[in-house]
mmCIF file of C-alpha atoms in Angstrom:
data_model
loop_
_atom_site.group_PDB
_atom_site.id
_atom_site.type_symbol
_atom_site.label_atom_id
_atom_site.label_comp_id
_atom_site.label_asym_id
_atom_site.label_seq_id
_atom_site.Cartn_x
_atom_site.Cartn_y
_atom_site.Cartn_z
ATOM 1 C CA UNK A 1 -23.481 0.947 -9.451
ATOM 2 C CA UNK A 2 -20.676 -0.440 -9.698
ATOM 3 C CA UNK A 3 -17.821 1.101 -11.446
ATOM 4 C CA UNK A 4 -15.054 -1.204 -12.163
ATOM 5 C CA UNK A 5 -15.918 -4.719 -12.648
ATOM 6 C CA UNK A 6 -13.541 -7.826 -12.217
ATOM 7 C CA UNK A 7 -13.296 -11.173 -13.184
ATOM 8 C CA UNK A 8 -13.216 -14.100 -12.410
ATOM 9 C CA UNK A 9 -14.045 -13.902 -8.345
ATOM 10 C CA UNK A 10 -11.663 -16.912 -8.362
ATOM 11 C CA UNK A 11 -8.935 -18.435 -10.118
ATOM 12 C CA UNK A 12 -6.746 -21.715 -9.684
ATOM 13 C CA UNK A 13 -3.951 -22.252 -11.708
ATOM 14 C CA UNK A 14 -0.601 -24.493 -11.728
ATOM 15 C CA UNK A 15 2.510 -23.286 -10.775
ATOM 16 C CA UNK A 16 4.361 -22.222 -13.902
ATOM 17 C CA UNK A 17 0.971 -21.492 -15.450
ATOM 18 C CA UNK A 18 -0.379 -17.860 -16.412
ATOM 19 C CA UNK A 19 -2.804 -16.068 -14.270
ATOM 20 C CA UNK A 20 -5.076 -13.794 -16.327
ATOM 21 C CA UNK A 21 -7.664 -11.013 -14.126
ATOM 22 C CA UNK A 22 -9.449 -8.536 -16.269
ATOM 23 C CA UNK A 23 -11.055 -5.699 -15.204
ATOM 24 C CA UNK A 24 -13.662 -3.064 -16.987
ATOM 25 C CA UNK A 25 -14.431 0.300 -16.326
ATOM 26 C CA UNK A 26 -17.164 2.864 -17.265
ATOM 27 C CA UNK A 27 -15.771 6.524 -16.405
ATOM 28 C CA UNK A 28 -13.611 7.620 -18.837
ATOM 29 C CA UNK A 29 -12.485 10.246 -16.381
ATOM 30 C CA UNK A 30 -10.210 7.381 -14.580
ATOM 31 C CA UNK A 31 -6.790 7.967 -15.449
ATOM 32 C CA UNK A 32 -4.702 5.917 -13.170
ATOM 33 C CA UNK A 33 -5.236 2.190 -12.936
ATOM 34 C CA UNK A 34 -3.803 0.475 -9.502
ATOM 35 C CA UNK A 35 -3.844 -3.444 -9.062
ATOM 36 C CA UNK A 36 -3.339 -4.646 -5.201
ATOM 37 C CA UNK A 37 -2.726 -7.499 -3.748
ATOM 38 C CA UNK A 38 -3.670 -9.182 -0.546
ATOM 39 C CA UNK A 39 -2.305 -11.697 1.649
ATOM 40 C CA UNK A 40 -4.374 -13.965 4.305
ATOM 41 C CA UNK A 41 -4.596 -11.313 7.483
ATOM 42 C CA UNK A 42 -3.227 -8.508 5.639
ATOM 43 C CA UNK A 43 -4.187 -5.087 4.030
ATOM 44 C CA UNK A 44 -3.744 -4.999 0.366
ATOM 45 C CA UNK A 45 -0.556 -3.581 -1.191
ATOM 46 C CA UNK A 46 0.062 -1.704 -4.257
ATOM 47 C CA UNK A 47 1.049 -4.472 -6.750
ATOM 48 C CA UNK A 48 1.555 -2.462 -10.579
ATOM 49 C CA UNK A 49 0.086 0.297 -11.632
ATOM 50 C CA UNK A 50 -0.971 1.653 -15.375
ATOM 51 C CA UNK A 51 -1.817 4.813 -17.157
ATOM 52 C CA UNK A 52 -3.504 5.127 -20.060
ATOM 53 C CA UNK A 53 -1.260 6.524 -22.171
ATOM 54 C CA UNK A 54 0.448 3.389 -22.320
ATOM 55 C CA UNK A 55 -1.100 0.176 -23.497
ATOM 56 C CA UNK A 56 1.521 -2.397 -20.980
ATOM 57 C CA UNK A 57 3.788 -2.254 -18.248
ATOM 58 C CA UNK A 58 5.719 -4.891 -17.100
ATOM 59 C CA UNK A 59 7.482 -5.426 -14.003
ATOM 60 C CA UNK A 60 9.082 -8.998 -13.112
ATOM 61 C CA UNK A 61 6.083 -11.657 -13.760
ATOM 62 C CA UNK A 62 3.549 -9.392 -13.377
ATOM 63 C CA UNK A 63 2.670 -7.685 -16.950
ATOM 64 C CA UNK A 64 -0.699 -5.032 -16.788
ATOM 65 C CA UNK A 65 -2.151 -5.135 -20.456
ATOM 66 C CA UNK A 66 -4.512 -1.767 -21.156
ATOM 67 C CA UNK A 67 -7.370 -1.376 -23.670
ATOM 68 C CA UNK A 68 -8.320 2.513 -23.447
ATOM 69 C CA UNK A 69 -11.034 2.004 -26.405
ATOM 70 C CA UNK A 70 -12.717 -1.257 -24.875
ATOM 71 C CA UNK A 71 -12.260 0.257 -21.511
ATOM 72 C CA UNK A 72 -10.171 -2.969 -20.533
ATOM 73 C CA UNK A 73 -7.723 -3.791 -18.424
ATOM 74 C CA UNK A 74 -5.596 -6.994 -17.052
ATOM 75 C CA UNK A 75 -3.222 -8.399 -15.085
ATOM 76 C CA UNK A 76 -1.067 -11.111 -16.058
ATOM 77 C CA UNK A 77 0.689 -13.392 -13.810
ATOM 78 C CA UNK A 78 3.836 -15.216 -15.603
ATOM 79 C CA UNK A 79 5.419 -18.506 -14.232
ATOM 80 C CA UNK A 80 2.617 -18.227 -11.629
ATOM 81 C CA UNK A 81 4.257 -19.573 -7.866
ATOM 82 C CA UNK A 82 2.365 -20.947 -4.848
ATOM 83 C CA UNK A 83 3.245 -17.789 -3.184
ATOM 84 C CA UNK A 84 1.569 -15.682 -5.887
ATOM 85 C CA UNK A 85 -2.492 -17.545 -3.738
ATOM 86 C CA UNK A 86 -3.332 -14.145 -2.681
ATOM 87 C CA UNK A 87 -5.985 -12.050 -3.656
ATOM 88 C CA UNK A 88 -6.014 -9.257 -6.330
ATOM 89 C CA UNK A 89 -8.100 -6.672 -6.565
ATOM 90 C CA UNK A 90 -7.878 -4.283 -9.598
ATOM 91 C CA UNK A 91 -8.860 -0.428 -9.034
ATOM 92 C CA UNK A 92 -9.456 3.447 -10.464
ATOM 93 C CA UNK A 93 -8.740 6.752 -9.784
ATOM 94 C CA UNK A 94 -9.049 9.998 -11.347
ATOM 95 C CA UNK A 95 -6.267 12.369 -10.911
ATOM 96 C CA UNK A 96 -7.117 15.490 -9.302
ATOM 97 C CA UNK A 97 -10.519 14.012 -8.711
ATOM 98 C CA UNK A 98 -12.326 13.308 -4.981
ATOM 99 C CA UNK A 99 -9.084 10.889 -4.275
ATOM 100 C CA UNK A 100 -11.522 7.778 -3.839
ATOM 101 C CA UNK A 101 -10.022 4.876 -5.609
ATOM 102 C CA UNK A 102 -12.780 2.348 -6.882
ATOM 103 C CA UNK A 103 -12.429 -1.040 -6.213
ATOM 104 C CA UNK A 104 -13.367 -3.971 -8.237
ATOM 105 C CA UNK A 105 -14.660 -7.295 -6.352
ATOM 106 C CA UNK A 106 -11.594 -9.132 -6.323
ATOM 107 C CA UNK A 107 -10.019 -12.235 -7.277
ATOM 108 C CA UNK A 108 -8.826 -15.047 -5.359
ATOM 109 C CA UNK A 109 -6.054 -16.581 -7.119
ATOM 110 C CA UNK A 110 -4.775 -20.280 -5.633
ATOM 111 C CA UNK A 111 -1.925 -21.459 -7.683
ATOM 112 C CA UNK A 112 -0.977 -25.313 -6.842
ATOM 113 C CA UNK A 113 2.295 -26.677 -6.433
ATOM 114 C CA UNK B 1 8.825 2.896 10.062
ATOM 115 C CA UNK B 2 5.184 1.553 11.454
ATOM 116 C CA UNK B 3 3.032 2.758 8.403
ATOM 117 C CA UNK B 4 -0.983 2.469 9.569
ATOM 118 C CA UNK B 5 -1.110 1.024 12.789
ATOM 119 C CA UNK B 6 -4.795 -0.721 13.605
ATOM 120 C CA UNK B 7 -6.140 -1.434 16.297
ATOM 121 C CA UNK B 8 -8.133 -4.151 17.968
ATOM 122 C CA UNK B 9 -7.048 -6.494 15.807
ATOM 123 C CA UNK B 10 -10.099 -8.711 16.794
ATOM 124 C CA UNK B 11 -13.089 -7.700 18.677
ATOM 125 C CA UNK B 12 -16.739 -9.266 19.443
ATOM 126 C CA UNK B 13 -19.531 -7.008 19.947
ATOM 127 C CA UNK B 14 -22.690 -7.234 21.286
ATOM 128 C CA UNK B 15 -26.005 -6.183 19.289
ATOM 129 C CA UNK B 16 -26.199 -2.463 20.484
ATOM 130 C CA UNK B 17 -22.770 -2.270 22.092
ATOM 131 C CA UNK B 18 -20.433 0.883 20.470
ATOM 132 C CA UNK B 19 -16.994 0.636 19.877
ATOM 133 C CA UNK B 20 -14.090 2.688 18.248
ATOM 134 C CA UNK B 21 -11.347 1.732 15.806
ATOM 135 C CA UNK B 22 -8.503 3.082 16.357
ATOM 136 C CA UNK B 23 -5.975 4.060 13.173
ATOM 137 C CA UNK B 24 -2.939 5.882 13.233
ATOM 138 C CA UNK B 25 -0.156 6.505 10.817
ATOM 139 C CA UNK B 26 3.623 7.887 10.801
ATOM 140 C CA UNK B 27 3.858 9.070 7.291
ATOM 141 C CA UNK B 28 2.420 12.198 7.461
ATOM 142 C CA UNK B 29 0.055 11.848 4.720
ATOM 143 C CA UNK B 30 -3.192 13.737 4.298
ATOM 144 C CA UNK B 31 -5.438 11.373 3.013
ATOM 145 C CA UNK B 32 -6.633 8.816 5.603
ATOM 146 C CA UNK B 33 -9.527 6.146 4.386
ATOM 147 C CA UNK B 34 -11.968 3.807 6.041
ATOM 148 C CA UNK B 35 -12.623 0.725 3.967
ATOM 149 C CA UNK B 36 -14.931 -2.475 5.031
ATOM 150 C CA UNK B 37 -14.188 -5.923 3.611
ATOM 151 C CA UNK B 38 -16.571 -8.499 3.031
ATOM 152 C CA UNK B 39 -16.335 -11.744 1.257
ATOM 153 C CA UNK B 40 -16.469 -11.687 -2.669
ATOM 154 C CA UNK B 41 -17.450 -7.960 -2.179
ATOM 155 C CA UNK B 42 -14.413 -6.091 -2.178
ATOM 156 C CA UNK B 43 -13.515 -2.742 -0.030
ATOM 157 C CA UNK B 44 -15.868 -0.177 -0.053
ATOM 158 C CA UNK B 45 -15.151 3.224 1.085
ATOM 159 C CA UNK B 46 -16.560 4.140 4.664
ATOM 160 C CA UNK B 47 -15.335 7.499 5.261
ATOM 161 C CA UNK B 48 -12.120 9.721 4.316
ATOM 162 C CA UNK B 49 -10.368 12.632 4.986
ATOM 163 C CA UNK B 50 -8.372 14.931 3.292
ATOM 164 C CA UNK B 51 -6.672 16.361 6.281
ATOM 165 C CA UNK B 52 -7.107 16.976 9.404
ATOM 166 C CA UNK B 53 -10.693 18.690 10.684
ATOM 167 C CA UNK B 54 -12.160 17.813 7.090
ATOM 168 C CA UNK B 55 -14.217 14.331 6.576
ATOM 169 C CA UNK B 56 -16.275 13.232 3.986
ATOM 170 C CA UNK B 57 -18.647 10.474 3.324
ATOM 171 C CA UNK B 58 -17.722 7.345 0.825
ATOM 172 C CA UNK B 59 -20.126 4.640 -0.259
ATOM 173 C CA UNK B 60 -21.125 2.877 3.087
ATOM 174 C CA UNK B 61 -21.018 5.249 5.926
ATOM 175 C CA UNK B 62 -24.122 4.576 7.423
ATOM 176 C CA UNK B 63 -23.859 3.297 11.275
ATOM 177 C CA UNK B 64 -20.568 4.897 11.569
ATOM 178 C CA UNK B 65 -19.148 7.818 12.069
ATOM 179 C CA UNK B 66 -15.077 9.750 12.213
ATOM 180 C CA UNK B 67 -13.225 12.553 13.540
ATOM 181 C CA UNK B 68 -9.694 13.876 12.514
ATOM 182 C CA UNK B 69 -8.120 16.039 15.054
ATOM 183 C CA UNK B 70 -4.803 15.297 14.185
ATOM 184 C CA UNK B 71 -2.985 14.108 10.516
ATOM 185 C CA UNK B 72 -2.319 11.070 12.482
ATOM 186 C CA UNK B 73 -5.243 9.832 13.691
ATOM 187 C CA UNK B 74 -8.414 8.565 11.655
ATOM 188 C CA UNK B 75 -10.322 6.658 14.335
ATOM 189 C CA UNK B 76 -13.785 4.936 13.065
ATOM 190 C CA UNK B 77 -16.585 5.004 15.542
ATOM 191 C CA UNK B 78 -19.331 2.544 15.756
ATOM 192 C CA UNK B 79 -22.457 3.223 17.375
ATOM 193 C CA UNK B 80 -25.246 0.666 17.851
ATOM 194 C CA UNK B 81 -23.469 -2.457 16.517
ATOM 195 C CA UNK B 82 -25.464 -4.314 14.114
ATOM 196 C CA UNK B 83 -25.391 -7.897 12.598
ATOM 197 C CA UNK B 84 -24.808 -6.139 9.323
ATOM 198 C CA UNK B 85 -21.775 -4.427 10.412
ATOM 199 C CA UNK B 86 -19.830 -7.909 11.197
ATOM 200 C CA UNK B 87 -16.586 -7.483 8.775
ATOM 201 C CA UNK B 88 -12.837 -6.758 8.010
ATOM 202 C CA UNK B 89 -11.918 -3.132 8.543
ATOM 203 C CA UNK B 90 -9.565 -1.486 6.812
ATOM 204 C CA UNK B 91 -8.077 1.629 7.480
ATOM 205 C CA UNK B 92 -5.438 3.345 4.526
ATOM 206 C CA UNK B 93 -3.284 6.953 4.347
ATOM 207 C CA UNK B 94 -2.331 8.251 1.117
ATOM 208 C CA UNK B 95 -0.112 11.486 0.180
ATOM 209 C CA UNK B 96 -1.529 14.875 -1.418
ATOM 210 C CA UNK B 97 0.129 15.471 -4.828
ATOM 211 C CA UNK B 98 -0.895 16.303 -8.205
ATOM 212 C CA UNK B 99 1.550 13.628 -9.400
ATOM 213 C CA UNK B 100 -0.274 11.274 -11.863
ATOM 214 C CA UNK B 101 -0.251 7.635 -9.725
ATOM 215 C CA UNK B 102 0.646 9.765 -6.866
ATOM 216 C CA UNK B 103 -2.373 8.364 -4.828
ATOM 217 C CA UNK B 104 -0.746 5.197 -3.337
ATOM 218 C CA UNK B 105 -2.928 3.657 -0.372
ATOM 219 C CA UNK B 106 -1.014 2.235 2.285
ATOM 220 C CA UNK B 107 -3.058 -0.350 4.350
ATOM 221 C CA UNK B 108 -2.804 -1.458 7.943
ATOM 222 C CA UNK B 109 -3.464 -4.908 9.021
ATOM 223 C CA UNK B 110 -7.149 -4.759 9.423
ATOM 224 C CA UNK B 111 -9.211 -5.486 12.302
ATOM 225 C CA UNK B 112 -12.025 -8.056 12.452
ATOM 226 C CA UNK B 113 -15.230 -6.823 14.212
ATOM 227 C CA UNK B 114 -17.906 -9.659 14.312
ATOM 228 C CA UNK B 115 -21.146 -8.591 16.172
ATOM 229 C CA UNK B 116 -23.570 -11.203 17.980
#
């Protein structure tokens, strides 16, 4: 079962182009919506994170768009740089739940020069 | 300021052979994680605790097993290396707080087990 799904599992883009990863969820119990990102021979880092009482949040280039009725949520990448390639995973949590975030899949995202 | 230190960083197994992970972290957080990467499949959850002396199970946690004697420490314990278990670990520490986005995971470097 799995309880966030991502898309796509890859992504190639040109710099200055937009990078667009959506993600869906099920459990309307999740109330805190993490994206990470991951370098080549690194752990993932916390990238932006969203609640659902808001519907986006920007910070720099990196904008998360929420849909609490469809359940949707997505990252977008502005003016996307070669040293954006990493991959992204989006994720769930439930506040005051079992602490377990849920992962999506992930999403490799190469952006050429 | 270290964060979660793995190690190996690399290690080769033989079918059978056991082996421990080691993780440790410097933050003094009570949540400590196991994840296992593997391609186009994401992390999935190994093993947590929620401080120290109190582990739980998380999606995977078959062929492996934890302890957590200390707040520190969070090593991952392989016994009878499989094929199957061939992947990128990942071991994480997050802080206790009722503060909504509180749970932040902090990720060491991972360590790449391949077994033959």
């Amino acid at each position: 079962q799995q309880q966030v799904k991502q898309s796509p599992q890859s992504l190639i883009v040109q710099k200055g182009g937009i990078s667009i990863i959506n993600c869906a969820y099920e459990n309307t119990a999740f109330d805190y919506f993490p994206w990470y990102q991951q370098f080549p021979g690194k752990g993932p880092a916390l990238l932006i994170a969203i609640r659902p009482d808001v519907s986006e949040k920007k910070e720099g280039r990196f904008t998360i768009s929420f849909n609490k009725s469809a359940k949707q949520f997505s990252l977008h990448i502005m003016d996307s740089q070669p040293g954006d390639s990493a991959t992204y995973f989006c994720a769930a949590y439930t506040q005051g739940g079992s602490e377990k975030l849920v992962f999506g899949k992930g999403t490799k995202l190469t952006v050429n020069p | 300021n270290a964060g979660v230190t793995q190690t190996p960083k690399f290690r080769i197994l033989k079918i059978g052979q056991s082996m421990t992970l080691q993780c440790t972290q410097d933050m003094n957080h009570n949540y400590m994680y196991w994840y296992r990467q593997d391609p186009g499949m994401g992390l999935k959850l190994i093993y947590y605790s929620v401080g120290a002396g109190i582990t739980d199970k998380g999606e995977v946690p078959n062929g492996y097993n934890v302890s957590r004697s200390t707040t520190e420490d969070f090593p991952l314990r392989l016994e009878l290396a499989a094929p199957s278990q061939t992947s990128v670990y990942f071991c994480a520490s997050s802080s206790n707080t009722d503060r909504p986005g509180a749970n932040v995971l902090t990720f060491g470097a991972g360590s790449r087990l391949t077994v033959l």
